[in-house]
CSV table of C-alpha atoms and ligand atoms in Angstrom, one decimal:
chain,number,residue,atom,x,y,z
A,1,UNK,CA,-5.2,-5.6,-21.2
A,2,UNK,CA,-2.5,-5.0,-18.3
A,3,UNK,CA,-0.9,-7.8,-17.2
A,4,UNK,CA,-3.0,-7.2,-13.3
A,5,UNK,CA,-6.4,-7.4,-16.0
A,6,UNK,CA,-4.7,-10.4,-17.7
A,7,UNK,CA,-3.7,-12.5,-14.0
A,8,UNK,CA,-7.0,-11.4,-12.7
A,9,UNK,CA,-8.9,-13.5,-16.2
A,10,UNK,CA,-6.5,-16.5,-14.9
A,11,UNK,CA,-8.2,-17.9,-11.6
A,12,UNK,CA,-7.7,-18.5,-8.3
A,13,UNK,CA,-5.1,-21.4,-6.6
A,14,UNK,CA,-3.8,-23.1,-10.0
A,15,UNK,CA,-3.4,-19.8,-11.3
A,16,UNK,CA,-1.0,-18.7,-8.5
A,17,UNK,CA,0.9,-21.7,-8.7
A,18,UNK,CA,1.1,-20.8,-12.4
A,19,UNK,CA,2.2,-17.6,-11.7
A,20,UNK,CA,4.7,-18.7,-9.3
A,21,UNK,CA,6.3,-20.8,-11.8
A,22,UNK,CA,6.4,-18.8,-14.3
A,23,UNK,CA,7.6,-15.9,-11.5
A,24,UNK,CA,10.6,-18.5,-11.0
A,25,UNK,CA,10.7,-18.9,-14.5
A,26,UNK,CA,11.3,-14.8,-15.2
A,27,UNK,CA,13.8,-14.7,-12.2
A,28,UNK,CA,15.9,-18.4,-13.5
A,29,UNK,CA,16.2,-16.5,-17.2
A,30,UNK,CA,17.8,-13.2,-16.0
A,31,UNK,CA,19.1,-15.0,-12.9
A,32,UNK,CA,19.7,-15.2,-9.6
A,33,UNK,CA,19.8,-12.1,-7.3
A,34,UNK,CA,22.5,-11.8,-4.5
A,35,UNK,CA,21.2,-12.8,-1.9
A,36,UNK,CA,22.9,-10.3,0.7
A,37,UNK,CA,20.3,-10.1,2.9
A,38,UNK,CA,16.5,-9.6,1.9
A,39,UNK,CA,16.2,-5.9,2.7
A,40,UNK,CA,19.2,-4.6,1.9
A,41,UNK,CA,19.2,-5.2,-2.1
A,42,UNK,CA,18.5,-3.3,-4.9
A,43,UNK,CA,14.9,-2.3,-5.6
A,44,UNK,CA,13.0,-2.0,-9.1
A,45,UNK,CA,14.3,1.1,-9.5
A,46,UNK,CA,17.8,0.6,-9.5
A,47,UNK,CA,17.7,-3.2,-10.6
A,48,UNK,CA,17.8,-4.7,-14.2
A,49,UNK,CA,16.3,-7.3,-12.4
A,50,UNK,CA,12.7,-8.0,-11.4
A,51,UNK,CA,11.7,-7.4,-8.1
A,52,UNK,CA,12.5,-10.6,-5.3
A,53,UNK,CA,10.5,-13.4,-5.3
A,54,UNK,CA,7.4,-13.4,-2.9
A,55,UNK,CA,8.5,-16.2,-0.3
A,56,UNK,CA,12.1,-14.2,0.4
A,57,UNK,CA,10.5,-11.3,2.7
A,58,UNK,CA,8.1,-12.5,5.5
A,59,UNK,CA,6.0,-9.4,6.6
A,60,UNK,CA,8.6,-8.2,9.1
A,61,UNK,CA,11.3,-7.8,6.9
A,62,UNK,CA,9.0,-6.0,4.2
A,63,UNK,CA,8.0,-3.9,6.7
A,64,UNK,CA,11.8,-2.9,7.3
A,65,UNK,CA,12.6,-2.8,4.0
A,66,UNK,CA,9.3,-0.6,3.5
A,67,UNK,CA,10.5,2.2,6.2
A,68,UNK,CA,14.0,2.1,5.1
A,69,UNK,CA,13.0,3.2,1.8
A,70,UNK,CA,11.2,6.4,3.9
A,71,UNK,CA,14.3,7.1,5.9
A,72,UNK,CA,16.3,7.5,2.9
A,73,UNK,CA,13.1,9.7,1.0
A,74,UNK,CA,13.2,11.8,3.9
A,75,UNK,CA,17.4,12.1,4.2
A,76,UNK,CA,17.7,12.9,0.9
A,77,UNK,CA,19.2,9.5,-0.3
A,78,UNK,CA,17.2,8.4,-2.7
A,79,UNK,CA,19.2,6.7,-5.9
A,80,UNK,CA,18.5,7.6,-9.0
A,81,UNK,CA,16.2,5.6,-10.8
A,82,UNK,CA,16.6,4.7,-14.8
A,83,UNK,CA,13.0,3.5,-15.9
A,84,UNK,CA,14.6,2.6,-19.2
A,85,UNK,CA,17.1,-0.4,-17.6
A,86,UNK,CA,14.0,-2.1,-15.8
A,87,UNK,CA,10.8,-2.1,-18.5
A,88,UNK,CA,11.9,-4.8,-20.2
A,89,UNK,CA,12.2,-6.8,-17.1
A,90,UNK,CA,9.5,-5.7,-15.5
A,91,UNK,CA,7.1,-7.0,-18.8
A,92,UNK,CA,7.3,-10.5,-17.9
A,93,UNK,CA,6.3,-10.7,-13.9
A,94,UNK,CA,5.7,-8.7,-10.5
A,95,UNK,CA,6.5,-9.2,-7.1
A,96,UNK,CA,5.6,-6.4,-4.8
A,97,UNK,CA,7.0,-7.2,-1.4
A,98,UNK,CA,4.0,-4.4,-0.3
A,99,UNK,CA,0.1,-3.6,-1.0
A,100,UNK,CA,-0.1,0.4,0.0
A,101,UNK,CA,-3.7,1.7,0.3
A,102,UNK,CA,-3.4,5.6,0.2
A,103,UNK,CA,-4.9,8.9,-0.2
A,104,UNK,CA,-5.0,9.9,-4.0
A,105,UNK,CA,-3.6,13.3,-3.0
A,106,UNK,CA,-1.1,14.5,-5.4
A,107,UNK,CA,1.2,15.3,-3.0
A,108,UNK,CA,2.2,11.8,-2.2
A,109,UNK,CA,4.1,9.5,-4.3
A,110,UNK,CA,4.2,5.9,-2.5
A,111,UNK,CA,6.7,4.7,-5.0
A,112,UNK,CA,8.9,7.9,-4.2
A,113,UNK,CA,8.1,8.5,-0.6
A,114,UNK,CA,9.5,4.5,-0.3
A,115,UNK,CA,12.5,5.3,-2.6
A,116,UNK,CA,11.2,2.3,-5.0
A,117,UNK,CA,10.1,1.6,-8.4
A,118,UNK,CA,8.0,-0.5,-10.3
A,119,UNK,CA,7.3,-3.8,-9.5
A,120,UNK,CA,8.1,-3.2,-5.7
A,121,UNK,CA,4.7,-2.0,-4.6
A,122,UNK,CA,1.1,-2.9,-5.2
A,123,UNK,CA,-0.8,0.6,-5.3
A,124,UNK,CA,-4.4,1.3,-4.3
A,125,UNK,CA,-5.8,4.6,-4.2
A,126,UNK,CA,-8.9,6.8,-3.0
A,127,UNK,CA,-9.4,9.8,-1.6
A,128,UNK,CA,-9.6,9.4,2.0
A,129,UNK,CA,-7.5,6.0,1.8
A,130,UNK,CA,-10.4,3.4,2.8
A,131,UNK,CA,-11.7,0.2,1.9
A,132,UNK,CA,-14.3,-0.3,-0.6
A,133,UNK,CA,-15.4,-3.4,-2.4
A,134,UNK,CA,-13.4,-2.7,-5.4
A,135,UNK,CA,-10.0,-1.5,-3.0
A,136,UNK,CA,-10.2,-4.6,-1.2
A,137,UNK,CA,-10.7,-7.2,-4.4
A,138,UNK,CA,-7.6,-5.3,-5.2
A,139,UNK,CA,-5.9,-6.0,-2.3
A,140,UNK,CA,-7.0,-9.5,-2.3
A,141,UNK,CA,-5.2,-9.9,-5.4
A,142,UNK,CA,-2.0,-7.9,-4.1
A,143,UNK,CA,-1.8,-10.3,-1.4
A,144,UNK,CA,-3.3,-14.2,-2.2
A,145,UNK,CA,-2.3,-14.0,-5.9
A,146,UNK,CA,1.5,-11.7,-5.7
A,147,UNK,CA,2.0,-12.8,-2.7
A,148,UNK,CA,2.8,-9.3,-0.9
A,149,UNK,CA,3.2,-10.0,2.7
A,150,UNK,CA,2.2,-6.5,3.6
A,151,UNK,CA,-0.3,-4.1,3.7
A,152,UNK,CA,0.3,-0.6,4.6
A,153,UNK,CA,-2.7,1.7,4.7
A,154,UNK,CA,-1.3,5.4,4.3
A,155,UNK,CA,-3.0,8.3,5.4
A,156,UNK,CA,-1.3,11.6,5.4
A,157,UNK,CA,-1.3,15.7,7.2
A,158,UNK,CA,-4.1,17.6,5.9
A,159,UNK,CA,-6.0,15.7,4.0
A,160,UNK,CA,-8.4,17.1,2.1
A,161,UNK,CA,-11.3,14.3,2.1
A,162,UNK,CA,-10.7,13.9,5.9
A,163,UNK,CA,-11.1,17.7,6.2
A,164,UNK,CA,-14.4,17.4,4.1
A,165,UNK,CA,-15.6,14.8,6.5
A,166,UNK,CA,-14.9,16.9,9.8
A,167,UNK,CA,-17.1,19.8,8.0
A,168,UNK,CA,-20.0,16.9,7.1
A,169,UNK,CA,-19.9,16.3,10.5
A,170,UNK,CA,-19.0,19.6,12.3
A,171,UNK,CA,-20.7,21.9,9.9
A,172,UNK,CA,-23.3,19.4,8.2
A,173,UNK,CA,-21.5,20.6,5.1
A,174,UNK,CA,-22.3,19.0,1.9
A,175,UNK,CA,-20.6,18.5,-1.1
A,176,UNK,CA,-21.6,18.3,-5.4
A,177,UNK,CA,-21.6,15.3,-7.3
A,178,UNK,CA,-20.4,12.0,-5.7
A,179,UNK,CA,-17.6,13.9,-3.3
A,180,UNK,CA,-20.5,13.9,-0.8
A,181,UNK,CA,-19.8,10.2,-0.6
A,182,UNK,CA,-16.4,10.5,0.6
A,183,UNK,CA,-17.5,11.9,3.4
A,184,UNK,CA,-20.0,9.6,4.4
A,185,UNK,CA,-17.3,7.1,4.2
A,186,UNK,CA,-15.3,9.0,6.0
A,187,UNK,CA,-17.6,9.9,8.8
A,188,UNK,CA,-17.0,6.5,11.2
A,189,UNK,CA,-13.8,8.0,11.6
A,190,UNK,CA,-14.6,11.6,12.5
A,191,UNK,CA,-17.1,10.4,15.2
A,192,UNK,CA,-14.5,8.5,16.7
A,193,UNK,CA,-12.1,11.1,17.0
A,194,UNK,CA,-14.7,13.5,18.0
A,195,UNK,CA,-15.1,12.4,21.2
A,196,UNK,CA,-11.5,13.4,22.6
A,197,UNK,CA,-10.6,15.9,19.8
A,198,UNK,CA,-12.6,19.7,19.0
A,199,UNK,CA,-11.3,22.2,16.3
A,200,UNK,CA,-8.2,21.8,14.4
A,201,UNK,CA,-7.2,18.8,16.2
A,202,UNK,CA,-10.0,17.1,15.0
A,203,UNK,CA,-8.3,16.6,11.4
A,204,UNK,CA,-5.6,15.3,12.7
A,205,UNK,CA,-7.4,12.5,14.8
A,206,UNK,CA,-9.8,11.9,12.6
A,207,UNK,CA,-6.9,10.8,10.1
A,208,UNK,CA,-5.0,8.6,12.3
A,209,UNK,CA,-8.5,6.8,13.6
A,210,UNK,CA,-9.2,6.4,9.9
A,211,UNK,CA,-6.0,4.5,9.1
A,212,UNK,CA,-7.0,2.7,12.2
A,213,UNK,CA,-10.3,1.8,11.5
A,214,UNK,CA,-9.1,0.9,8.2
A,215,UNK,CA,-6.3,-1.1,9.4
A,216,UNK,CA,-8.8,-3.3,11.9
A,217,UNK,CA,-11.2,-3.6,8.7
A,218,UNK,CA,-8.6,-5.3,6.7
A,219,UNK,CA,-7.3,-7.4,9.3
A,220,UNK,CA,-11.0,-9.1,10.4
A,221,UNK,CA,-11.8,-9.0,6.4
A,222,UNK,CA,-13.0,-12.9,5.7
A,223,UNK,CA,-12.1,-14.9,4.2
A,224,UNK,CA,-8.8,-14.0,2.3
A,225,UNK,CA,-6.7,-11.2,4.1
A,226,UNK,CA,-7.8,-12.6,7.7
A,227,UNK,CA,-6.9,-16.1,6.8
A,228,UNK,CA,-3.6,-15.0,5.9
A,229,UNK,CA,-2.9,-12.5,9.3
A,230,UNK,CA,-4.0,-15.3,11.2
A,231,UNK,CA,-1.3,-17.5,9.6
A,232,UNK,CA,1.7,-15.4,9.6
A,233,UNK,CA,1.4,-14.8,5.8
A,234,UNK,CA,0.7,-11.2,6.0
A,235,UNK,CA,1.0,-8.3,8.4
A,236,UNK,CA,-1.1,-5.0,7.8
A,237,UNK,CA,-0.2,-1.9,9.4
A,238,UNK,CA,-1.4,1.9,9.6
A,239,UNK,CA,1.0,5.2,8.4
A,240,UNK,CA,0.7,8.9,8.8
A,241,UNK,CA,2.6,11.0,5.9
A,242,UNK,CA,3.6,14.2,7.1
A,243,UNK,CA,3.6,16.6,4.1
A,244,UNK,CA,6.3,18.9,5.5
A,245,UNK,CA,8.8,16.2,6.4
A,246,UNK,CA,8.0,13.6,3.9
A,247,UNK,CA,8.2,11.2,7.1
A,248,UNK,CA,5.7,8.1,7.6
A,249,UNK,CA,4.8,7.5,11.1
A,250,UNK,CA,3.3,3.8,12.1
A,251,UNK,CA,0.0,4.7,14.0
A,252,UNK,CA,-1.3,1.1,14.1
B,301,LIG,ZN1,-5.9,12.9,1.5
């Protein structure tokens, strides 16, 4: 069993307690990081430490920390990463200072396209990037039981399940096997875009109004992730990944 599978057995508020301790536990045995300021220090990746502890970043300064990491993707930057310094660290605890909810296209690597490593984000995935049941238990967890104070939902340039959905609706295309639900999923999105968008452009404004519906979904989602935007504990907001320039664009 992973250790997510494992915390996810524990319970609810005792358990995170619990897991806080024994987070400050992990980070009192290999120490105390520097602290320099919250978004400047090492990730995961480049750490032999575990990631920070949940209460150092409020969502603002995870947000920062969060495009940062793009800027440097996109420059070029990026340090090195040496998985083999940070497993062992990395066995006893997380902290992801970020919940990403993205598109399962292979083209995108949120750990990469963030310049961080393991531990440092709390990864969903579909096709299409949008909330299910079983995507927002997850992201329940991400943020009530880790602690993440963020929630970035990540669409991207030609996306192929947005694409699908603009032919559902433009072409009353339909698809085999369960890919025909993707669209249907999909489709609140494309009929908002479609009434100020026609041909190509509709792909592109179907994707941002996706992340946005998406975005406004997650924030009004009771009782968890709406208790916590309403007190301060967690922001959520809405990126476009271009697949050209590797760049991520806020949209919401
Ligand atoms: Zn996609």
């Amino acid at each position: 069993m992973c250790l997510v599978c494992d915390r996810l057995s524990l319970g609810t508020a005792t358990k995170t307690r619990s897991h806080s301790s024994s987070r400050r536990a992990l980070l009192g045995a290999f120490g105390a990081l520097p602290l320099v300021g919250a978004v400047s220090l090492s990730t995961a990746a480049h750490a032999s430490a575990p990631p920070q502890p949940e209460n150092v970043l409020n969502p603002d300064q995870a947000l920062e920390r969060l495009m940062a990491g793009n800027a440097r993707y996109v420059a070029g930057k990026t340090a090195p990463i040496n998985f083999a310094t940070t497993r062992q660290a990395l066995a006893g605890g997380q902290n992801p200072y970020a919940c990403l909810l993205s598109c399962a296209d292979s083209r995108i690597g949120p750990e990469f396209c963030f310049d961080e490593g393991r531990g440092d984000l709390f990864v969903t995935r579909v096709a299409g990037n949008f909330v299910n049941t079983d995507i927002l238990a997850s992201l329940e967890y991400g943020t009530a039981v880790l602690g993440a104070p963020l929630i970035m939902v990540l669409g991207h340039t030609k996306c192929g399940a947005i694409g699908a959905a603009v032919q559902a609706y433009t072409e009353n295309a339909s698809f085999p096997g369960h890919i025909q639900a993707l669209t249907t999923a999909l489709a609140p999105a494309v009929r908002q875009a479609a009434k100020s968008a026609k041909g190509d452009a509709l792909v592109a404004a179907a994707t941002k109004d996706n992340v946005r519906l998406n975005v406004k979904m997650l924030t009004e989602s009771n009782p968890i992730i709406s208790d916590r935007v309403a007190k301060g504990k967690l922001k959520i907001v809405g990126g476009i990944y271009d697949l050209v320039t590797g760049q991520v664009d806020l949209v919401s």
